[in-house]
Structures are given as C-alpha cells and as structure tokens.
Coordinates of N, CA, C and O in Angstrom, one line a residue:
M1 N -8.7 10.8 15.2 CA -7.6 10.2 14.2 C -8.5 8.6 14.1 O -9.2 8.0 14.8
F2 N -7.3 7.8 14.3 CA -7.6 6.6 15.0 C -7.8 5.6 15.5 O -7.9 5.8 16.5
R3 N -9.5 5.2 15.7 CA -9.8 4.5 16.4 C -9.7 2.7 17.0 O -10.5 2.4 17.9
G4 N -9.7 2.7 15.9 CA -9.0 0.9 15.8 C -9.3 0.6 14.7 O -10.0 1.0 13.8
F5 N -8.7 -0.8 14.5 CA -9.0 -1.8 13.0 C -10.4 -2.1 13.2 O -11.4 -2.4 14.1
A6 N -10.8 -2.0 12.3 CA -12.4 -2.2 11.5 C -12.5 -4.0 10.7 O -13.7 -4.1 11.0
T7 N -11.7 -3.0 9.8 CA -12.2 -4.8 9.3 C -10.3 -4.9 7.8 O -10.3 -3.8 7.7
V8 N -10.8 -5.7 7.8 CA -9.0 -6.2 6.9 C -10.1 -7.6 6.3 O -10.9 -7.7 5.9
S9 N -9.2 -7.0 4.9 CA -10.3 -7.2 3.3 C -9.6 -7.9 2.7 O -7.4 -8.1 2.3
F10 N -9.6 -9.0 2.0 CA -8.8 -10.2 1.3 C -9.3 -10.5 0.5 O -10.3 -10.4 0.1
Y11 N -9.0 -10.8 -1.3 CA -8.8 -11.5 -2.9 C -9.1 -12.5 -2.5 O -8.6 -13.2 -2.0
A12 N -9.8 -13.5 -3.6 CA -9.9 -15.1 -3.9 C -11.1 -14.5 -4.9 O -11.9 -14.0 -5.0
D13 N -10.0 -15.6 -6.0 CA -10.3 -16.1 -7.2 C -11.7 -17.2 -6.9 O -12.7 -17.2 -7.4
D14 N -11.8 -17.9 -5.4 CA -12.6 -18.9 -5.1 C -13.3 -18.5 -4.8 O -12.4 -18.9 -3.5
L15 N -14.4 -18.0 -3.6 CA -14.4 -17.1 -2.8 C -15.2 -19.0 -2.7 O -15.2 -18.4 -0.7
A16 N -15.5 -19.2 -2.6 CA -16.3 -20.9 -2.0 C -15.1 -21.6 -1.4 O -15.2 -21.6 -0.4
A17 N -14.3 -21.6 -1.9 CA -12.6 -22.3 -1.4 C -12.6 -21.4 -0.3 O -11.8 -21.7 0.7
A18 N -12.1 -20.2 -0.6 CA -11.4 -19.1 0.8 C -13.0 -19.1 2.0 O -12.4 -19.0 2.9
R19 N -14.2 -19.3 1.4 CA -15.4 -19.6 2.9 C -14.6 -20.3 3.4 O -15.1 -20.9 4.4
D20 N -14.6 -21.8 2.7 CA -14.3 -23.4 3.6 C -13.1 -23.5 4.8 O -13.2 -23.1 5.3
W21 N -12.0 -22.5 3.7 CA -10.7 -22.5 4.0 C -10.9 -21.6 5.6 O -10.5 -22.4 6.4
Y22 N -11.4 -20.7 5.2 CA -11.9 -19.9 6.8 C -12.1 -20.3 7.3 O -12.3 -20.3 9.0
T23 N -13.5 -20.6 7.0 CA -14.3 -21.5 8.4 C -13.6 -22.2 8.9 O -13.7 -22.8 10.1
E24 N -12.9 -23.4 8.4 CA -12.1 -24.4 9.3 C -10.8 -23.8 10.1 O -10.8 -24.2 11.2
L25 N -10.3 -22.7 9.7 CA -9.3 -22.3 10.5 C -10.4 -20.7 11.6 O -9.4 -21.9 12.3
L26 N -10.7 -20.4 11.2 CA -11.3 -19.6 12.4 C -12.2 -20.4 13.2 O -12.9 -20.0 14.3
G27 N -13.3 -21.3 12.8 CA -13.9 -22.3 13.5 C -15.1 -21.4 13.6 O -16.3 -21.8 14.6
V28 N -15.2 -20.8 12.9 CA -16.7 -20.3 12.8 C -16.8 -19.6 10.8 O -16.6 -19.3 9.7
E29 N -18.1 -19.7 10.7 CA -19.2 -19.8 9.9 C -19.1 -18.0 9.5 O -19.0 -17.4 10.0
P30 N -18.6 -17.3 8.5 CA -18.8 -15.9 8.1 C -20.3 -15.6 8.4 O -21.4 -16.5 8.1
Y31 N -20.8 -14.6 8.6 CA -21.8 -13.9 9.7 C -22.3 -12.7 8.9 O -23.6 -13.2 8.3
Y32 N -21.7 -12.9 7.3 CA -22.8 -12.0 6.4 C -21.9 -12.3 4.5 O -20.9 -12.8 4.9
A33 N -23.3 -12.3 3.9 CA -22.4 -11.9 2.4 C -23.4 -10.9 1.5 O -24.7 -11.1 2.1
F34 N -22.9 -10.6 0.0 CA -23.7 -9.8 -0.2 C -22.8 -10.6 -1.4 O -21.8 -10.2 -1.7
P35 N -24.1 -10.2 -2.6 CA -25.5 -10.3 -1.8 C -25.9 -11.5 -1.7 O -25.6 -12.8 -1.4
P36 N -26.9 -10.7 -1.2 CA -27.7 -12.3 0.1 C -27.7 -14.3 -0.9 O -28.3 -13.1 -1.8
L37 N -27.7 -14.6 0.3 CA -28.6 -16.0 -0.4 C -29.7 -16.0 -1.1 O -30.5 -15.3 -0.6
P38 N -30.2 -16.0 -1.9 CA -29.2 -17.7 -2.9 C -28.7 -17.4 -3.6 O -27.7 -17.9 -4.5
A39 N -28.6 -16.4 -4.5 CA -27.4 -15.1 -5.7 C -25.9 -15.7 -4.8 O -25.7 -15.8 -3.7
E40 N -24.6 -15.9 -5.9 CA -23.7 -16.3 -5.3 C -22.9 -15.1 -4.7 O -22.4 -13.9 -5.5
P41 N -22.4 -14.8 -3.8 CA -21.9 -13.8 -2.8 C -20.3 -13.2 -4.0 O -20.1 -13.9 -4.6
A42 N -20.3 -12.2 -3.9 CA -18.8 -11.4 -4.3 C -18.7 -10.6 -2.5 O -16.9 -10.6 -3.3
Y43 N -19.0 -11.4 -2.0 CA -18.2 -10.8 -0.6 C -18.8 -11.2 0.4 O -19.8 -11.5 1.2
L44 N -17.7 -12.0 1.3 CA -17.8 -12.9 2.8 C -17.4 -11.8 4.3 O -15.9 -11.1 3.8
E45 N -18.4 -11.7 5.2 CA -16.8 -11.6 6.1 C -17.6 -11.7 7.7 O -18.7 -12.6 7.7
F46 N -16.1 -12.7 8.3 CA -16.3 -13.1 9.5 C -16.0 -12.1 10.6 O -15.5 -11.1 10.3
R47 N -16.5 -12.3 11.6 CA -16.1 -12.1 12.1 C -15.5 -12.7 14.0 O -15.9 -13.6 14.2
V48 N -14.9 -11.8 14.1 CA -13.2 -13.1 14.7 C -12.3 -12.2 16.8 O -12.7 -11.6 16.2
G49 N -12.4 -13.4 16.8 CA -12.1 -12.7 18.1 C -12.5 -11.5 19.3 O -14.0 -11.9 19.4
D50 N -11.7 -11.5 20.5 CA -12.4 -10.6 21.1 C -13.7 -9.5 21.0 O -14.5 -9.5 21.5
D51 N -12.5 -8.9 19.9 CA -13.9 -7.7 20.0 C -14.6 -7.7 18.4 O -15.1 -6.7 17.4
E52 N -14.3 -8.8 18.4 CA -15.2 -9.0 16.9 C -14.6 -8.6 15.4 O -15.3 -8.4 14.8
D53 N -13.3 -9.2 15.0 CA -13.0 -8.1 14.3 C -13.0 -8.4 13.0 O -13.9 -9.6 13.3
E54 N -13.0 -7.7 12.2 CA -13.8 -8.4 10.7 C -13.0 -8.3 9.7 O -11.7 -7.5 8.7
L55 N -12.6 -9.6 9.2 CA -12.3 -10.5 7.9 C -13.1 -10.4 7.1 O -13.9 -11.3 7.2
G56 N -12.8 -10.0 6.0 CA -13.4 -9.6 4.8 C -13.1 -10.7 3.9 O -11.6 -10.4 3.7
I57 N -13.5 -11.2 2.5 CA -12.9 -11.9 1.6 C -13.7 -11.6 0.2 O -14.7 -11.5 0.4
I58 N -13.1 -10.6 -0.5 CA -13.5 -9.9 -2.2 C -13.7 -11.0 -3.2 O -12.0 -11.5 -3.5
D59 N -14.7 -11.3 -3.6 CA -14.1 -11.9 -5.0 C -13.1 -11.4 -6.0 O -13.2 -10.2 -6.4
R60 N -12.1 -11.8 -6.3 CA -10.8 -10.3 -6.7 C -11.0 -10.1 -8.0 O -10.3 -9.1 -8.2
R61 N -12.0 -10.5 -8.6 CA -12.6 -9.3 -9.7 C -12.9 -8.0 -9.7 O -12.8 -7.1 -10.2
Y62 N -13.4 -8.1 -8.6 CA -13.2 -6.7 -7.9 C -12.3 -5.8 -7.0 O -12.2 -4.6 -6.4
A63 N -10.9 -6.2 -6.9 CA -9.7 -5.6 -6.3 C -9.7 -5.3 -6.9 O -9.8 -4.7 -8.0
P64 N -9.3 -3.0 -6.1 CA -9.0 -2.2 -7.5 C -7.5 -2.7 -7.5 O -6.5 -3.1 -7.1
G65 N -7.7 -2.1 -8.5 CA -6.3 -1.8 -9.9 C -5.2 -3.0 -9.3 O -6.0 -4.2 -9.7
R66 N -3.9 -2.4 -9.3 CA -3.4 -3.5 -9.3 C -3.0 -5.0 -7.3 O -1.8 -5.2 -7.3
A67 N -4.2 -4.0 -6.7 CA -4.3 -5.3 -5.5 C -4.0 -6.3 -5.5 O -5.2 -6.5 -6.1
S68 N -3.2 -7.1 -5.5 CA -4.3 -8.4 -4.2 C -4.5 -9.1 -6.0 O -5.2 -9.9 -5.5
G69 N -3.8 -8.9 -7.2 CA -3.6 -9.7 -7.9 C -5.0 -8.6 -8.6 O -6.0 -9.8 -10.2
G70 N -5.4 -8.1 -8.5 CA -6.7 -7.1 -9.4 C -6.5 -6.9 -10.6 O -5.0 -6.7 -11.5
P71 N -7.2 -6.1 -11.5 CA -7.5 -6.1 -12.8 C -5.9 -5.7 -12.9 O -5.8 -4.3 -13.0
G72 N -5.5 -6.1 -14.1 CA -3.9 -5.5 -14.1 C -2.9 -5.9 -13.5 O -2.0 -5.4 -13.8
G73 N -3.3 -6.3 -12.6 CA -2.6 -7.0 -11.3 C -2.0 -8.3 -11.6 O -2.4 -9.4 -12.9
A74 N -1.1 -9.1 -10.5 CA -1.0 -10.3 -10.6 C -2.3 -11.7 -10.6 O -3.4 -10.8 -9.7
S75 N -2.3 -12.7 -11.0 CA -3.5 -13.7 -10.4 C -2.3 -14.5 -9.3 O -1.3 -14.4 -8.5
V76 N -3.0 -15.2 -9.0 CA -2.8 -16.2 -8.2 C -2.7 -17.3 -9.0 O -3.3 -17.9 -9.6
A77 N -1.0 -18.0 -8.7 CA -1.4 -19.5 -9.4 C -2.4 -21.0 -8.4 O -2.8 -20.3 -7.1
P78 N -2.4 -22.0 -8.9 CA -2.8 -23.1 -8.6 C -2.2 -23.2 -6.9 O -1.1 -23.3 -7.5
G79 N -2.8 -23.5 -6.1 CA -2.3 -23.7 -4.9 C -1.2 -22.3 -3.8 O -1.1 -22.6 -3.2
G80 N -2.1 -21.4 -4.7 CA -1.9 -20.2 -4.0 C -0.4 -19.6 -4.4 O 0.5 -20.3 -4.8
G81 N -0.2 -17.8 -4.3 CA 0.6 -17.3 -4.8 C 1.1 -16.5 -6.1 O 0.1 -17.0 -6.7
P82 N 1.2 -15.4 -5.9 CA 1.0 -14.6 -7.1 C 1.5 -14.5 -7.8 O 2.9 -15.3 -7.8
V83 N 1.3 -14.6 -9.4 CA 1.7 -14.6 -10.7 C 1.3 -13.5 -11.6 O 0.6 -13.3 -11.6
A84 N 2.9 -13.2 -12.2 CA 2.3 -11.8 -12.9 C 1.8 -11.8 -13.6 O 1.5 -13.6 -14.6
P85 N 1.2 -11.1 -15.2 CA 0.5 -11.0 -16.0 C 1.0 -11.9 -16.9 O 0.9 -12.5 -17.8
D86 N 3.1 -12.0 -17.2 CA 3.9 -12.8 -17.9 C 3.9 -13.9 -17.5 O 4.7 -14.9 -17.8
G87 N 3.4 -14.4 -16.4 CA 3.9 -15.3 -15.7 C 5.0 -16.0 -14.9 O 5.2 -16.9 -14.0
A88 N 5.5 -14.9 -14.3 CA 6.4 -14.7 -13.9 C 6.3 -15.1 -12.3 O 4.8 -13.9 -11.6
S89 N 6.7 -15.7 -11.0 CA 6.1 -15.8 -9.5 C 5.8 -14.4 -9.0 O 7.1 -13.3 -9.6
V90 N 5.8 -13.6 -8.3 CA 4.9 -12.1 -7.3 C 5.3 -12.4 -6.5 O 4.7 -13.4 -5.6
A91 N 6.1 -11.9 -5.3 CA 5.9 -11.6 -3.6 C 4.3 -11.6 -3.2 O 4.4 -10.0 -3.7
P92 N 3.8 -12.3 -2.2 CA 3.0 -11.3 -1.7 C 3.7 -9.9 -1.3 O 5.1 -9.7 -0.6
G93 N 2.7 -8.9 -0.9 CA 3.3 -7.9 -0.2 C 2.2 -6.5 0.2 O 1.4 -7.2 0.3
G94 N 2.5 -5.9 0.5 CA 1.8 -4.9 1.3 C 2.0 -4.8 2.6 O 3.1 -5.5 3.1
A95 N 0.6 -4.5 3.4 CA 0.7 -4.7 5.1 C -0.2 -6.0 5.3 O -0.4 -6.3 4.6
V96 N 1.3 -6.3 6.7 CA 0.3 -7.5 7.0 C 0.1 -7.3 8.4 O 0.0 -6.5 9.6
V97 N -1.5 -7.7 8.5 CA -2.4 -7.9 9.3 C -2.0 -8.6 10.3 O -1.9 -9.7 10.0
F98 N -1.6 -8.6 11.7 CA -1.1 -9.7 13.0 C -2.3 -9.9 14.0 O -2.7 -9.0 14.1
W99 N -2.8 -11.1 13.7 CA -3.4 -11.5 14.9 C -3.7 -12.2 15.6 O -2.5 -13.4 15.1
H100 N -3.7 -11.7 17.1 CA -2.9 -12.7 18.1 C -3.8 -13.2 18.6 O -4.6 -13.9 18.4
V101 N -3.4 -15.1 18.7 CA -4.0 -16.4 19.1 C -2.8 -17.1 20.3 O -2.0 -16.6 20.9
D102 N -4.4 -17.0 20.7 CA -3.6 -17.4 22.3 C -2.3 -19.4 21.7 O -1.8 -19.3 23.3
D103 N -2.5 -19.9 21.7 CA -0.9 -20.7 21.1 C -0.5 -20.7 19.9 O -1.9 -21.1 18.9
L104 N 0.9 -19.7 19.5 CA 0.5 -19.8 18.3 C 1.8 -20.7 17.7 O 1.6 -20.9 16.2
D105 N 2.2 -21.8 18.1 CA 2.5 -23.1 18.1 C 1.8 -24.0 17.6 O 1.8 -24.5 16.2
A106 N 0.3 -24.0 18.0 CA -0.7 -24.6 17.7 C -1.3 -24.4 16.3 O -1.8 -25.1 15.3
T107 N -1.5 -23.4 15.9 CA -2.0 -21.9 15.3 C -1.0 -22.0 13.6 O -1.4 -22.5 12.8
V108 N 0.2 -22.3 14.2 CA 1.2 -22.0 13.1 C 1.1 -23.7 12.5 O 1.3 -23.9 11.5
A109 N 1.0 -24.5 13.3 CA 0.5 -25.9 12.5 C 0.1 -26.0 11.7 O -0.4 -26.8 11.3
K110 N -1.7 -26.0 12.9 CA -2.7 -25.7 11.8 C -2.3 -25.3 10.1 O -3.0 -25.4 9.5
L111 N -2.2 -23.9 10.1 CA -1.7 -22.8 8.6 C -0.7 -24.3 8.0 O -1.4 -23.8 7.1
R112 N -0.2 -24.7 8.3 CA 0.6 -25.6 7.4 C 0.0 -26.8 6.8 O 0.0 -27.0 6.3
A113 N -0.9 -27.4 8.5 CA -1.5 -28.0 7.5 C -2.5 -28.0 6.9 O -3.4 -28.9 5.7
M114 N -2.8 -27.3 6.8 CA -4.2 -26.6 6.1 C -3.0 -25.6 4.1 O -4.3 -25.0 3.7
G115 N -2.2 -25.8 3.8 CA -1.9 -25.9 2.9 C -1.2 -24.6 2.7 O -1.0 -23.8 1.7
A116 N -1.8 -23.7 3.3 CA -1.0 -22.1 3.8 C 1.0 -22.3 3.9 O 1.7 -23.2 4.7
T117 N 1.6 -21.9 3.1 CA 3.3 -21.3 3.1 C 3.8 -20.6 3.5 O 3.5 -18.9 4.1
E118 N 4.4 -20.5 4.2 CA 5.5 -19.4 5.2 C 6.2 -18.5 4.1 O 6.5 -18.0 3.0
Y119 N 5.7 -17.3 5.1 CA 6.0 -15.7 4.5 C 7.3 -15.7 5.4 O 8.2 -15.3 5.0
E120 N 7.0 -15.4 6.7 CA 8.0 -15.2 7.3 C 7.8 -16.4 8.4 O 6.9 -16.5 9.5
P121 N 9.2 -17.1 9.1 CA 9.3 -18.1 9.8 C 8.7 -17.1 11.5 O 8.6 -15.9 11.4
V122 N 8.6 -18.6 12.4 CA 8.3 -17.6 13.7 C 9.5 -16.7 13.9 O 10.9 -17.7 14.1
I123 N 9.6 -15.9 14.8 CA 11.0 -14.9 15.9 C 10.2 -14.6 16.3 O 8.8 -14.4 16.6
A124 N 11.2 -15.0 17.0 CA 11.4 -14.4 18.2 C 11.0 -13.0 19.3 O 12.6 -12.2 18.5
R125 N 10.7 -12.6 18.9 CA 10.9 -10.7 19.4 C 11.2 -10.3 20.1 O 10.8 -10.8 21.4
E126 N 11.8 -8.7 20.8 CA 11.6 -8.5 21.8 C 10.4 -8.1 23.0 O 9.8 -8.4 22.9
A127 N 10.6 -8.4 24.4 CA 9.2 -8.2 25.3 C 8.2 -9.5 24.8 O 7.5 -8.9 25.7
G128 N 8.8 -10.4 24.7 CA 7.5 -11.4 24.8 C 7.2 -11.5 23.7 O 6.2 -12.8 23.3
F129 N 6.9 -10.7 22.1 CA 6.5 -10.9 20.8 C 7.1 -12.0 20.5 O 8.3 -12.6 20.3
V130 N 5.8 -12.7 19.4 CA 6.3 -13.8 18.7 C 5.5 -13.6 17.5 O 4.4 -13.5 17.4
T131 N 5.9 -13.4 16.6 CA 5.7 -13.6 14.5 C 6.0 -14.2 14.8 O 7.1 -15.4 14.2
A132 N 4.7 -14.5 12.6 CA 5.2 -15.8 12.4 C 3.8 -14.8 11.2 O 2.6 -14.7 11.0
S133 N 4.5 -15.9 10.4 CA 3.4 -14.7 8.5 C 3.3 -15.8 7.6 O 3.9 -16.7 7.6
F134 N 2.1 -16.1 6.8 CA 1.8 -17.5 6.1 C 1.1 -16.4 5.0 O 0.4 -15.6 5.2
V135 N 1.2 -17.0 3.6 CA 0.2 -16.8 2.5 C -0.5 -17.7 2.5 O -0.3 -18.9 2.4
D136 N -1.9 -17.8 2.8 CA -3.0 -18.0 2.4 C -2.8 -18.7 0.8 O -2.5 -18.8 0.1
P137 N -4.2 -19.9 0.7 CA -3.9 -20.6 -0.3 C -4.5 -19.2 -1.9 O -4.7 -20.1 -3.3
F138 N -5.1 -18.5 -1.6 CA -5.6 -17.6 -2.2 C -4.5 -16.1 -2.4 O -4.9 -15.2 -3.6
G139 N -2.5 -16.7 -2.0 CA -2.6 -15.1 -2.2 C -2.8 -14.1 -1.3 O -1.6 -12.9 -1.1
N140 N -2.9 -14.4 -0.2 CA -3.2 -13.3 0.7 C -2.2 -12.9 1.8 O -1.9 -15.2 2.6
V141 N -1.7 -12.4 2.2 CA -0.7 -12.3 3.6 C -1.2 -12.6 5.1 O -2.1 -11.7 5.0
L142 N -1.1 -13.2 5.4 CA -1.7 -13.1 7.2 C -0.6 -13.7 8.5 O -0.2 -15.0 8.7
G143 N -1.2 -12.4 8.7 CA 0.1 -12.8 10.3 C -0.8 -13.4 11.3 O -1.9 -12.8 11.6
V144 N 0.5 -13.7 12.5 CA 0.0 -14.1 13.4 C 0.9 -14.2 14.6 O 2.1 -14.2 14.7
M145 N 0.4 -13.9 15.8 CA 1.4 -13.4 16.7 C 0.5 -14.1 18.1 O 0.1 -13.7 18.7
H146 N 1.8 -13.9 18.8 CA 1.9 -13.7 20.3 C 1.8 -12.1 21.1 O 3.1 -12.0 20.6
N147 N 1.2 -11.7 21.3 CA 1.7 -9.8 21.2 C 1.2 -9.8 23.7 O 0.0 -9.8 23.2
P148 N 1.7 -9.4 24.2 CA 1.3 -9.2 25.7 C 0.9 -8.1 25.9 O -0.1 -7.7 27.0
H149 N 1.4 -7.4 25.1 CA 0.3 -5.7 24.7 C -0.7 -6.5 24.2 O -2.1 -5.9 25.5
Y150 N -1.8 -7.0 23.8 CA -3.0 -7.3 23.7 C -3.6 -7.7 25.4 O -4.8 -7.3 25.1
L151 N -2.9 -9.2 25.2 CA -3.4 -9.8 26.8 C -3.3 -8.8 27.6 O -4.8 -8.7 28.4
E152 N -2.6 -7.5 28.3 CA -2.6 -6.8 28.6 C -3.7 -5.7 28.7 O -4.6 -5.8 29.3
V153 N -3.7 -5.7 27.5 CA -5.3 -4.4 27.3 C -6.8 -5.1 27.5 O -7.7 -4.6 27.9
Q154 N -6.1 -6.4 27.2 CA -7.6 -7.3 27.0 C -8.2 -7.4 28.6 O -9.2 -7.4 29.3
A155 N -7.1 -7.9 29.8 CA -7.2 -8.0 31.0 C -7.8 -6.8 31.8 O -8.3 -7.0 32.4
A156 N -7.4 -5.4 31.3 CA -7.9 -4.4 31.7 C -9.1 -4.0 31.5 O -9.7 -2.7 32.5
R157 N -10.0 -4.7 30.4 CA -11.2 -3.9 30.3 C -11.7 -4.5 31.8 O -12.1 -6.3 31.4
P158 N -13.0 -3.9 31.7 CA -14.4 -4.2 33.1 C -15.1 -5.8 32.0 O -15.3 -4.9 30.7
R159 N -15.6 -6.3 32.6 CA -15.9 -7.2 32.2 C -18.0 -7.7 32.8 O -17.5 -7.0 34.3
G160 N -18.2 -7.6 32.1 CA -19.6 -7.9 32.6 C -21.2 -7.6 31.5 O -21.7 -7.3 31.0

C-alpha cells in the first residue's frame, strides 16, 4: 500500500522564475532538469529535507486538463493567483502538502518577504501541531507546519 511521500509537483508559467524562487526559499539548487542543459528545461526537481523528499516544478503547458491552470483551466495572474479563462479570480485548491519546518515563524516571515500570499494563517492545532499555508507567485499552495509526530519519527530513526 502507501509507503510514503515520493514527489509533489507544482506548475509554473515561468520555470526560470520558479527555479530561482524555490532555490532561494529552500537554500538548494534543483538536482535534476529535463531535458538536460543546454536545452530549456520543462521539469525541475529539488530534493528537500531529512528524507530528500522531491519537489518537482513542471512547465504549466504540460499540466493535465484543468489542474493548476492546465490547458482549459485557470491561468496565473501576474504576481500569483489563478485566473479563470473569463478573467475572474479563482481560489487555489486541491491537496495541500505540509512540510515540517524547524522554525515556523521564520519560515512564514521568509515566505511573506518573498511575495507568497497567505492562504491559511498560522493556526495552533491540538497536541502541538501548528500549520500555515501560502500561495507561491506561481499559483501553487505550499503548506508549512510544526509537526511533533515528524520530530518523533526522525528521533527514533537509527543514525549512522
């Protein structure tokens, strides 16, 4: 059955801008591009965190159907946020992947400073879980959280 998170894919109209934005946010360069350089990539992938989880950024023209502004779906307005074919604003939606971060307040501040817009404010939930989510400049929802369970799992793993 399900073994674990493998890759989350986001879409962007401007892959170079998305690469630069996520490189600054994550503090790492993408480790993979397809097609390889010197061709202009249509897909970039970052490895992030303790498990090297994969964050893929796909050129929006390859988005399926109405997904995240795919053909026939909403496009992204300058500065972020989806826009329907008739020009009306569209709220981002779908699954929100939450990434555990060591310093939620600092991460939230960095996201705001980098132009991400609040999707859901910081919310203290039960048992020490705290979440927030933002829309990146490309119209994707990015969740960040303090997750005590994640920390327990990491602490229980053998190191070596």
